[in-house]
Tab-separated table of C-alpha atoms and ligand atoms in Angstrom:
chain	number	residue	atom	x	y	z
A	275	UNK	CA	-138.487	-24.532	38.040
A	276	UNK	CA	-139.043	-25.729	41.438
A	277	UNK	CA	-142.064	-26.816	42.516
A	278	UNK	CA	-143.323	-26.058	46.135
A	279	UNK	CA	-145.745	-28.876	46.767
A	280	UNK	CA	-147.570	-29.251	49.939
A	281	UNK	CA	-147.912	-33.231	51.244
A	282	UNK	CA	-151.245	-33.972	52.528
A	283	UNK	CA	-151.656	-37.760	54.053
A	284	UNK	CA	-155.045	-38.917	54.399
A	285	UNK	CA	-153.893	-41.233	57.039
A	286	UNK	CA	-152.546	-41.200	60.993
A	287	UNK	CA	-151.266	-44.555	60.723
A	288	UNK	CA	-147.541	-44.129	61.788
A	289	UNK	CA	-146.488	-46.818	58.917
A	290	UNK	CA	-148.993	-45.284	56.347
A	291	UNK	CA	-148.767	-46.628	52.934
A	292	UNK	CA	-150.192	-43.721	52.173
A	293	UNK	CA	-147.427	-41.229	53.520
A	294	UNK	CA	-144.829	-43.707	51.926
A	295	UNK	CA	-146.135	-43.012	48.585
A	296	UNK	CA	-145.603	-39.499	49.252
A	297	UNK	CA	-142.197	-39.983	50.416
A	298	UNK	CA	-141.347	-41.843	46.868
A	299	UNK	CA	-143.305	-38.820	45.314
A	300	UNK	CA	-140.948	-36.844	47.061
A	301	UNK	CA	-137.570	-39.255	46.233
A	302	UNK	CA	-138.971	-39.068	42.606
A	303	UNK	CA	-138.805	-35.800	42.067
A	304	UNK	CA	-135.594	-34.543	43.387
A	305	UNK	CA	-134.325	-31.265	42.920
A	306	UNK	CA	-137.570	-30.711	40.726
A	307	UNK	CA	-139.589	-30.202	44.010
A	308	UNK	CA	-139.702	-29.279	47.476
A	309	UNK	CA	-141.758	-31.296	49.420
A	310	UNK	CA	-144.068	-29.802	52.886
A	311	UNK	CA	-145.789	-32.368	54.692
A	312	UNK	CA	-148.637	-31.446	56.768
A	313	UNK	CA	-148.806	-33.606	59.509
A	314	UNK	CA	-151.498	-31.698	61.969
A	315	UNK	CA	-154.490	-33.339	60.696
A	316	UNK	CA	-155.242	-34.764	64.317
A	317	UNK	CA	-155.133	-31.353	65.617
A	318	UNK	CA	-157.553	-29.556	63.525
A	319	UNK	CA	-161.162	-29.476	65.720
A	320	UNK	CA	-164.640	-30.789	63.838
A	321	UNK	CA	-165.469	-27.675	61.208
A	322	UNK	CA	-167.999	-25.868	63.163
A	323	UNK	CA	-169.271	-22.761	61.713
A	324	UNK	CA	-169.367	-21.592	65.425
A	325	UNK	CA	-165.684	-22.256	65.739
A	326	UNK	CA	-164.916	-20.363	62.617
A	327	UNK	CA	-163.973	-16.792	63.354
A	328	UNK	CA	-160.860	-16.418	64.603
A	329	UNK	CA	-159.845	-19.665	63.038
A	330	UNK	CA	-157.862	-22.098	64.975
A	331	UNK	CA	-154.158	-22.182	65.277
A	332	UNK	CA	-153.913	-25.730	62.959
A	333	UNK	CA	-156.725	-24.391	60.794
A	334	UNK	CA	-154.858	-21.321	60.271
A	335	UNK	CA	-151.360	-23.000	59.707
A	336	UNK	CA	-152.917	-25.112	56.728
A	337	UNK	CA	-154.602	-22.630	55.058
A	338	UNK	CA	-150.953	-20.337	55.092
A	339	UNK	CA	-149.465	-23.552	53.786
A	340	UNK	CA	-151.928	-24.208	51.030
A	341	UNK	CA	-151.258	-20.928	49.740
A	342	UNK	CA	-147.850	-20.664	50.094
A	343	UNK	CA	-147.291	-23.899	48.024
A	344	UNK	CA	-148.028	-23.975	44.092
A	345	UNK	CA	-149.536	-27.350	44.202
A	346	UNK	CA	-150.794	-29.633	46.779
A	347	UNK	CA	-150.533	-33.810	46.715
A	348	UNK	CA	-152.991	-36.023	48.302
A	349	UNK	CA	-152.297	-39.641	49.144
A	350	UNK	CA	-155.402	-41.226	50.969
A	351	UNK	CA	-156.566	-44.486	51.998
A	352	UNK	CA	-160.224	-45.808	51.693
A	353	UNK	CA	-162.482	-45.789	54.737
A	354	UNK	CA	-165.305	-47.952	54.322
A	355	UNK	CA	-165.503	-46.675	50.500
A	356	UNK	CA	-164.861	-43.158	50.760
A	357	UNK	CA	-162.756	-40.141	51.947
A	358	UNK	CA	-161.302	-40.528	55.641
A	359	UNK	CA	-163.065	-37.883	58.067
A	360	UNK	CA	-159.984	-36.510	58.956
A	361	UNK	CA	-158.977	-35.476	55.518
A	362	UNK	CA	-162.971	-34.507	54.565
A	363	UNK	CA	-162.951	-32.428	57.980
A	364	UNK	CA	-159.626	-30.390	56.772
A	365	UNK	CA	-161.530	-29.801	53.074
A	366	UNK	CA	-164.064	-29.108	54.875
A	367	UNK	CA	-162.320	-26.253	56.727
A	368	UNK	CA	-160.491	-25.093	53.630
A	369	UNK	CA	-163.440	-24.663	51.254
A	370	UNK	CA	-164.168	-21.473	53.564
A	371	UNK	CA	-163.250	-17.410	53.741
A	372	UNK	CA	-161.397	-16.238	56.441
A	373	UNK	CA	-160.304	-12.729	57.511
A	374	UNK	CA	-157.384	-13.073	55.308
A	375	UNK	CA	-158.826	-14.020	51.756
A	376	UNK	CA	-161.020	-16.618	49.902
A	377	UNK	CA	-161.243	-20.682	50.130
A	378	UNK	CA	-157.049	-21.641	49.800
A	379	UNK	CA	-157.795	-24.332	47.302
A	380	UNK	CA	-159.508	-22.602	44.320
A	381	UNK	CA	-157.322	-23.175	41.029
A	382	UNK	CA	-154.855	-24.204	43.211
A	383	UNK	CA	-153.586	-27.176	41.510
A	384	UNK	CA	-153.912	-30.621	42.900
A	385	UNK	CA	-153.095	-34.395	42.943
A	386	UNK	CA	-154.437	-37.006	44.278
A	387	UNK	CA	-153.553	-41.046	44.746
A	388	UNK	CA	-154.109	-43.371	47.367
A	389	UNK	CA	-153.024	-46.894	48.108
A	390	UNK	CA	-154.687	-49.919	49.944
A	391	UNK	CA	-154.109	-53.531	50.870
A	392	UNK	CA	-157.353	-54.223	48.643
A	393	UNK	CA	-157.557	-55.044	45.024
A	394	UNK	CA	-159.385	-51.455	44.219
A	395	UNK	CA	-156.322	-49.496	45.563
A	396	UNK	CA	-158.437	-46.680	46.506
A	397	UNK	CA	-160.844	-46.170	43.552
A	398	UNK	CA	-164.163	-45.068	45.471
A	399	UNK	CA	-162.427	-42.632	47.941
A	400	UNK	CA	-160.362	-41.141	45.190
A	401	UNK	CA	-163.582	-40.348	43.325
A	402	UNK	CA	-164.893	-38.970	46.390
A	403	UNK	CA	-162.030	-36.949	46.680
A	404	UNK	CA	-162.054	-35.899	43.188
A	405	UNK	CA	-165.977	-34.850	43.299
A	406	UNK	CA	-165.504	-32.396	46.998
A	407	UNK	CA	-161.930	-31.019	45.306
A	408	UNK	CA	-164.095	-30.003	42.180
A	409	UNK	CA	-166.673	-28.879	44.248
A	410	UNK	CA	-164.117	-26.308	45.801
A	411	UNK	CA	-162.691	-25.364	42.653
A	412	UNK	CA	-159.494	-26.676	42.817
A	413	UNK	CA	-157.532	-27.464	39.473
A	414	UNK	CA	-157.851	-31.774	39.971
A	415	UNK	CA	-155.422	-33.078	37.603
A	416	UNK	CA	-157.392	-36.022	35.723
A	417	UNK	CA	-154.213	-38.411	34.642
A	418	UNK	CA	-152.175	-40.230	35.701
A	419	UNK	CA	-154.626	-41.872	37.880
A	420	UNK	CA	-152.703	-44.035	41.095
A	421	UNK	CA	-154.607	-46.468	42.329
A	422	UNK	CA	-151.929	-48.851	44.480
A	423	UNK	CA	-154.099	-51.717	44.988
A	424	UNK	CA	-151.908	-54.791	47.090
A	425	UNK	CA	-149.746	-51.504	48.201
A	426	UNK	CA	-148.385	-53.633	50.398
A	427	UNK	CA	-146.696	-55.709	47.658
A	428	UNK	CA	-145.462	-52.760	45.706
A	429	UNK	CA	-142.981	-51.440	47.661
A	430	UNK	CA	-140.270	-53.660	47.899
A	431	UNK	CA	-138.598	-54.369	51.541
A	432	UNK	CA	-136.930	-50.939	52.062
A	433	UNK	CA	-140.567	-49.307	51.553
A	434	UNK	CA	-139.279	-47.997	47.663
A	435	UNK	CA	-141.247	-48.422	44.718
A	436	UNK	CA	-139.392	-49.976	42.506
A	437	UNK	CA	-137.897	-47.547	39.146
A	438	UNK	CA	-139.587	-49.590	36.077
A	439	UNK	CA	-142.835	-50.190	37.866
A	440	UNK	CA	-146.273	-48.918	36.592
A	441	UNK	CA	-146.453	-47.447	40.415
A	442	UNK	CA	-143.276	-45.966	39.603
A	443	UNK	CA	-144.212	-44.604	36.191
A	444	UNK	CA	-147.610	-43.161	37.169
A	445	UNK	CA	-145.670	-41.443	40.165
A	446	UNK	CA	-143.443	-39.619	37.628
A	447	UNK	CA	-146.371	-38.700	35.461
A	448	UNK	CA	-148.404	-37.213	38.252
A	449	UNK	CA	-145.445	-35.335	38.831
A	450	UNK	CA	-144.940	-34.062	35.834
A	451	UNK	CA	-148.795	-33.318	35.229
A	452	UNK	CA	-148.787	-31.156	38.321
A	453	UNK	CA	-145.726	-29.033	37.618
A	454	UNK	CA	-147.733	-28.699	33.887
A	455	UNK	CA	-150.782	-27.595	35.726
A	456	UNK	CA	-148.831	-24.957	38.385
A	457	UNK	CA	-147.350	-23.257	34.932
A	458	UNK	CA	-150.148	-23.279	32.879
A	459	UNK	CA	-152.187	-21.218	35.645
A	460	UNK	CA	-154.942	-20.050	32.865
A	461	UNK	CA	-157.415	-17.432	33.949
A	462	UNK	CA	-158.230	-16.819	37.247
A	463	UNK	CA	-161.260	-18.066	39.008
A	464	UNK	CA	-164.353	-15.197	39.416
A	465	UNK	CA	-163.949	-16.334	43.290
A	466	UNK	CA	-160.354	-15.230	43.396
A	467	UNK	CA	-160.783	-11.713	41.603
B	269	LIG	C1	-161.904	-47.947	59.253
B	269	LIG	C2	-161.288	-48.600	58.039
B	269	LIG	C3	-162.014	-48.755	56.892
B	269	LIG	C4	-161.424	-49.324	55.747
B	269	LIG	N1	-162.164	-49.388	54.602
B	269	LIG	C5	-161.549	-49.792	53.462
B	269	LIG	C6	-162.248	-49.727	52.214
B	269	LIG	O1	-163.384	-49.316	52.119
B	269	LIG	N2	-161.571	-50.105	51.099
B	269	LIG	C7	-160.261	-50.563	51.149
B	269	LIG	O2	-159.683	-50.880	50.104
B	269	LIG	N3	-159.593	-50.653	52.316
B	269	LIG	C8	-160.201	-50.262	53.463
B	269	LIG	N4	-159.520	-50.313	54.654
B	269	LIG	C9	-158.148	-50.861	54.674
B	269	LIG	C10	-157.123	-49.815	54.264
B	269	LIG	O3	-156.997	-49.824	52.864
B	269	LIG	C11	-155.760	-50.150	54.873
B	269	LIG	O4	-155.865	-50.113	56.284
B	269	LIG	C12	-154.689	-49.183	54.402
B	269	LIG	O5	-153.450	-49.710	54.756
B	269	LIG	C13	-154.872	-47.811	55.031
B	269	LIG	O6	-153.929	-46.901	54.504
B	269	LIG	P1	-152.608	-46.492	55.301
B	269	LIG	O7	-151.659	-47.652	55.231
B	269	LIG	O8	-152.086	-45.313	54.548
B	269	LIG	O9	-152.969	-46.158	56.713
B	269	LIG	C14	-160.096	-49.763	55.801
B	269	LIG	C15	-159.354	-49.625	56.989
B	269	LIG	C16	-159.931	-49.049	58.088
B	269	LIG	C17	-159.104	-48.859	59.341
């Protein structure tokens, strides 16, 4: 089985570590994925509940997307020791109803990882990420954790983590763990019935 896995970056940064661990994600996998990337996190305004009905256009696109896919994958940095506002403002956004059905991400199943230049690769936003994603009922896969601390060190000079590394490894078990979760979809959540 193929699985459709929407690519969410927690960082703009044109030469993101972050998106390049996606991009191995995506090398990893092969044929055993297809890989969206949602790149419009700059263009979705501040969640105002004001600004809510009709949603806007970006708003509207991710929330189609989210659904569409069987599983989403998160790769975020750490700002100042927790979630970047960018990627808390789209949650945000997401953990609401619209006119066309219930918050995207309950049991929808999800992964997330992170790298840094740091030594903690990530641990404090990734629990902050783990907590809100709970929070909105979305099926968190607990392990592999990937925690790419010294990111920059990882990768070797083409930007590739190298097959045989623990970064590697965990990559493939994350993976794996995700298509697991999209297949075992267990019962539905009361919010979705
Ligand atoms: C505003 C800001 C806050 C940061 N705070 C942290 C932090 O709390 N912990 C950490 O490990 N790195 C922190 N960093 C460094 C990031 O880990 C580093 O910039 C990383 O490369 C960002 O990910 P990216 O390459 O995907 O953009 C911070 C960077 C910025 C710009």
């Amino acid at each position: 089985m193929t699985t459709r896995i929407l690519a969410i970056s927690g960082s703009l940064r044109r030469t993101s570590l972050n998106t390049n661990l996606l991009r191995q994600a995506e090398a990893i996998a092969g044929r055993g994925a297809t890989f969206d990337y949602f790149d419009r996190l700059p263009a979705i305004p501040l969640f105002s509940e004001d600004e809510e009905h009709p949603a806007p256009a970006p708003v509207a696109d991710l929330r189609d997307r989210v659904r569409t896919a069987d599983a989403v994958l998160i790769a975020t940095p750490e700002y100042n020791a927790s979630i970047p506002a960018g990627l808390k403002n789209a949650l945000d956004w997401l953990s609401r109803s619209d006119s066309t059905g219930g918050p995207a991400l309950v049991r929808k199943p999800v992964a997330i990882m992170g790298a840094s230049g740091g030594q903690l690769g990530t641990v404090r936003a990734q629990l902050a990420l783990r907590q809100v994603l709970h929070s909105m009922s979305a099926r968190v896969l607990d392990k592999p954790e990937l925690l790419l601390f010294r990111a920059h060190e990882q990768f070797d000079e083409s930007g590739v983590l190298p097959e045989g590394s623990r970064a590697h490894a965990a990559l493939l078990g994350i993976l794996d763990g995700l298509a697991d979760l999209v297949t075992q979809r267990g019962t539905p959540h009361p919010a979705t019935r």
